[in-house]
mmCIF file of C-alpha atoms in Angstrom:
data_model
loop_
_atom_site.group_PDB
_atom_site.id
_atom_site.type_symbol
_atom_site.label_atom_id
_atom_site.label_comp_id
_atom_site.label_asym_id
_atom_site.label_seq_id
_atom_site.Cartn_x
_atom_site.Cartn_y
_atom_site.Cartn_z
ATOM 1 C CA UNK T 717 116.427 81.856 92.019
ATOM 2 C CA UNK T 718 113.496 84.973 93.809
ATOM 3 C CA UNK T 719 115.095 87.671 95.658
ATOM 4 C CA UNK T 720 112.066 90.330 95.751
ATOM 5 C CA UNK T 721 108.506 88.713 95.412
ATOM 6 C CA UNK T 722 104.926 90.609 96.042
ATOM 7 C CA UNK T 723 102.783 89.292 98.199
ATOM 8 C CA UNK T 724 98.680 90.922 97.418
ATOM 9 C CA UNK T 725 97.420 90.654 100.822
ATOM 10 C CA UNK T 726 93.686 91.893 101.871
ATOM 11 C CA UNK T 727 94.539 90.093 104.910
ATOM 12 C CA UNK T 728 91.422 86.894 103.045
ATOM 13 C CA UNK T 729 91.712 83.818 104.537
ATOM 14 C CA UNK T 730 93.379 83.183 101.306
ATOM 15 C CA UNK T 731 95.628 85.666 101.095
ATOM 16 C CA UNK T 732 96.896 85.042 104.704
ATOM 17 C CA UNK T 733 97.576 81.730 102.733
ATOM 18 C CA UNK T 734 99.498 83.404 100.660
ATOM 19 C CA UNK T 735 101.173 85.550 102.969
ATOM 20 C CA UNK T 736 103.054 82.662 104.737
ATOM 21 C CA UNK T 737 104.231 80.761 101.557
ATOM 22 C CA UNK T 738 105.615 83.863 100.539
ATOM 23 C CA UNK T 739 107.539 83.407 104.156
ATOM 24 C CA UNK T 740 108.324 79.904 103.757
ATOM 25 C CA UNK T 741 110.386 81.231 100.181
ATOM 26 C CA UNK T 742 111.918 84.160 101.997
ATOM 27 C CA UNK T 743 113.653 82.295 104.374
ATOM 28 C CA UNK T 744 115.437 79.521 101.636
ATOM 29 C CA UNK T 745 115.566 82.460 98.843
ATOM 30 C CA UNK T 746 117.159 85.935 101.421
ATOM 31 C CA UNK T 747 114.086 86.885 99.207
ATOM 32 C CA UNK T 748 112.351 90.876 100.445
ATOM 33 C CA UNK T 749 109.277 90.454 100.833
ATOM 34 C CA UNK T 750 106.858 93.491 100.370
ATOM 35 C CA UNK T 751 102.968 93.111 100.321
ATOM 36 C CA UNK T 752 100.798 95.085 99.163
ATOM 37 C CA UNK T 753 97.068 96.359 99.790
ATOM 38 C CA UNK T 754 95.352 97.767 96.238
ATOM 39 C CA UNK T 755 92.217 100.256 97.261
ATOM 40 C CA UNK T 756 90.187 99.468 94.444
ATOM 41 C CA UNK T 757 89.033 103.716 93.471
ATOM 42 C CA UNK T 758 85.880 104.091 91.561
ATOM 43 C CA UNK T 759 86.049 104.015 87.706
ATOM 44 C CA UNK T 760 84.135 107.135 86.991
ATOM 45 C CA UNK T 761 84.405 108.823 90.300
ATOM 46 C CA UNK T 762 82.232 112.199 90.921
ATOM 47 C CA UNK T 763 84.205 114.096 93.273
ATOM 48 C CA UNK T 764 87.585 114.256 93.922
ATOM 49 C CA UNK T 765 86.025 114.168 97.950
ATOM 50 C CA UNK T 766 84.851 110.182 96.526
ATOM 51 C CA UNK T 767 88.871 108.614 95.726
ATOM 52 C CA UNK T 768 89.586 110.630 98.993
ATOM 53 C CA UNK T 769 87.284 109.081 101.285
ATOM 54 C CA UNK T 770 87.878 105.192 99.386
ATOM 55 C CA UNK T 771 91.634 105.543 99.944
ATOM 56 C CA UNK T 772 90.948 107.331 103.739
ATOM 57 C CA UNK T 773 88.796 103.957 104.497
ATOM 58 C CA UNK T 774 91.149 101.507 103.174
ATOM 59 C CA UNK T 775 94.634 103.063 105.461
ATOM 60 C CA UNK T 776 91.751 103.251 107.889
ATOM 61 C CA UNK T 777 91.144 98.748 106.456
ATOM 62 C CA UNK T 778 94.329 97.854 105.237
ATOM 63 C CA UNK T 779 96.305 99.359 107.476
ATOM 64 C CA UNK T 780 95.002 96.618 110.196
ATOM 65 C CA UNK T 781 95.880 94.109 107.886
ATOM 66 C CA UNK T 782 99.024 94.925 107.095
ATOM 67 C CA UNK T 783 100.322 95.446 111.038
ATOM 68 C CA UNK T 784 98.870 91.711 111.735
ATOM 69 C CA UNK T 785 101.026 90.985 108.696
ATOM 70 C CA UNK T 786 104.061 92.567 109.610
ATOM 71 C CA UNK T 787 103.571 91.235 113.501
ATOM 72 C CA UNK T 788 103.336 88.386 111.650
ATOM 73 C CA UNK T 789 106.677 87.972 109.464
ATOM 74 C CA UNK T 790 108.650 89.260 112.702
ATOM 75 C CA UNK T 791 107.384 86.266 114.384
ATOM 76 C CA UNK T 792 108.252 84.194 111.778
ATOM 77 C CA UNK T 793 112.027 85.833 111.800
ATOM 78 C CA UNK T 794 111.414 88.406 108.472
ATOM 79 C CA UNK T 795 111.309 92.556 107.284
ATOM 80 C CA UNK T 796 108.438 92.575 105.484
ATOM 81 C CA UNK T 797 107.521 96.070 103.703
ATOM 82 C CA UNK T 798 103.907 97.049 103.026
ATOM 83 C CA UNK T 799 102.231 99.737 100.993
ATOM 84 C CA UNK T 800 98.521 100.659 100.210
ATOM 85 C CA UNK T 801 98.204 101.256 96.184
ATOM 86 C CA UNK T 802 94.961 103.005 94.262
ATOM 87 C CA UNK T 803 93.963 101.469 91.525
ATOM 88 C CA UNK T 804 92.349 98.245 90.005
ATOM 89 C CA UNK T 805 94.122 95.529 91.401
ATOM 90 C CA UNK T 806 95.234 92.289 89.168
ATOM 91 C CA UNK T 807 96.714 96.261 87.324
ATOM 92 C CA UNK T 808 98.363 97.250 90.211
ATOM 93 C CA UNK T 809 100.322 93.753 90.959
ATOM 94 C CA UNK T 810 101.414 93.741 87.300
ATOM 95 C CA UNK T 811 102.388 97.446 87.324
ATOM 96 C CA UNK T 812 104.640 96.975 89.927
ATOM 97 C CA UNK T 813 106.282 94.397 88.540
ATOM 98 C CA UNK T 814 107.132 96.036 85.830
ATOM 99 C CA UNK T 815 108.412 99.091 88.069
ATOM 100 C CA UNK T 816 110.358 97.843 90.389
ATOM 101 C CA UNK T 817 111.582 94.354 89.905
ATOM 102 C CA UNK T 818 109.523 92.092 91.304
ATOM 103 C CA UNK T 819 111.051 87.885 90.516
ATOM 104 C CA UNK T 820 107.997 86.657 91.913
ATOM 105 C CA UNK T 821 104.067 88.089 92.165
ATOM 106 C CA UNK T 822 102.565 85.369 95.737
ATOM 107 C CA UNK T 823 98.238 85.297 95.027
ATOM 108 C CA UNK T 824 95.593 83.697 97.498
ATOM 109 C CA UNK T 825 92.708 82.824 95.009
ATOM 110 C CA UNK T 826 89.966 82.560 96.229
ATOM 111 C CA UNK T 827 88.239 79.627 94.644
ATOM 112 C CA UNK T 828 84.934 81.532 92.551
ATOM 113 C CA UNK T 829 83.381 79.385 90.362
ATOM 114 C CA UNK T 830 81.010 79.455 87.831
ATOM 115 C CA UNK T 831 78.799 82.622 87.468
ATOM 116 C CA UNK T 832 80.453 84.544 90.110
ATOM 117 C CA UNK T 833 84.112 84.122 87.754
ATOM 118 C CA UNK T 834 81.388 85.353 84.639
ATOM 119 C CA UNK T 835 80.714 88.287 86.684
ATOM 120 C CA UNK T 836 83.713 88.848 89.024
ATOM 121 C CA UNK T 837 86.472 87.706 87.089
ATOM 122 C CA UNK T 838 89.071 86.856 88.641
ATOM 123 C CA UNK T 839 92.489 89.646 89.879
ATOM 124 C CA UNK T 840 94.290 86.114 90.632
ATOM 125 C CA UNK T 841 93.681 84.605 86.863
ATOM 126 C CA UNK T 842 94.162 88.502 85.389
ATOM 127 C CA UNK T 843 97.407 88.982 87.113
ATOM 128 C CA UNK T 844 98.674 85.193 85.425
ATOM 129 C CA UNK T 845 97.827 87.440 82.477
ATOM 130 C CA UNK T 846 98.962 90.535 82.648
ATOM 131 C CA UNK T 847 102.510 90.248 84.840
ATOM 132 C CA UNK T 848 105.799 89.490 83.321
ATOM 133 C CA UNK T 849 107.010 87.310 85.868
ATOM 134 C CA UNK T 850 106.283 84.010 87.740
ATOM 135 C CA UNK T 851 102.651 84.029 90.011
ATOM 136 C CA UNK T 852 102.526 81.452 92.338
ATOM 137 C CA UNK T 853 98.718 80.871 94.021
ATOM 138 C CA UNK T 854 97.873 79.655 96.801
ATOM 139 C CA UNK T 855 95.092 77.975 96.556
ATOM 140 C CA UNK T 856 92.715 75.731 99.460
ATOM 141 C CA UNK T 857 88.504 74.962 99.318
ATOM 142 C CA UNK T 858 86.562 72.799 101.135
ATOM 143 C CA UNK T 859 85.068 70.335 99.464
ATOM 144 C CA UNK T 860 83.004 68.206 101.514
ATOM 145 C CA UNK T 861 83.859 66.429 104.086
ATOM 146 C CA UNK T 862 87.691 67.606 103.781
ATOM 147 C CA UNK T 863 89.756 70.231 102.653
ATOM 148 C CA UNK T 864 92.622 70.218 99.652
ATOM 149 C CA UNK T 865 94.675 72.596 99.434
ATOM 150 C CA UNK T 866 96.949 73.134 96.351
ATOM 151 C CA UNK T 867 99.382 75.470 95.064
ATOM 152 C CA UNK T 868 100.022 76.098 91.009
ATOM 153 C CA UNK T 869 102.439 78.224 89.362
ATOM 154 C CA UNK T 870 102.570 79.686 85.995
#
């Protein structure tokens, strides 16, 4: 069913949950997993140096985050391909789906609500709209005394 799984990964707790779900799916279906960190470069950069600076910072940060993800995969007996790609996260993930033929995108959701969602938008919601394959969103919200976890498939 799933041969190639794309995981949007930024090292956050939500993304880590998504990564672990992708491990389970990869084991079940024998799928390849690619974890992608998207470095959001400024839409209107003044100079090439500004863009290069953003990418260097992203390589430093995401390089460490993705190495940790590879270690987590190795502990599960899996091989994980990783990449750092410049762009807007949702657009970039949807483009990679098209260009590289992924069967599934797995994302963690931060659970923005109200005004934050209106102002900031949601990467996971945008990927659902843009991607041409199923998108699995791993949600985990703290509500009151307990923690609820849910999974949504689009």
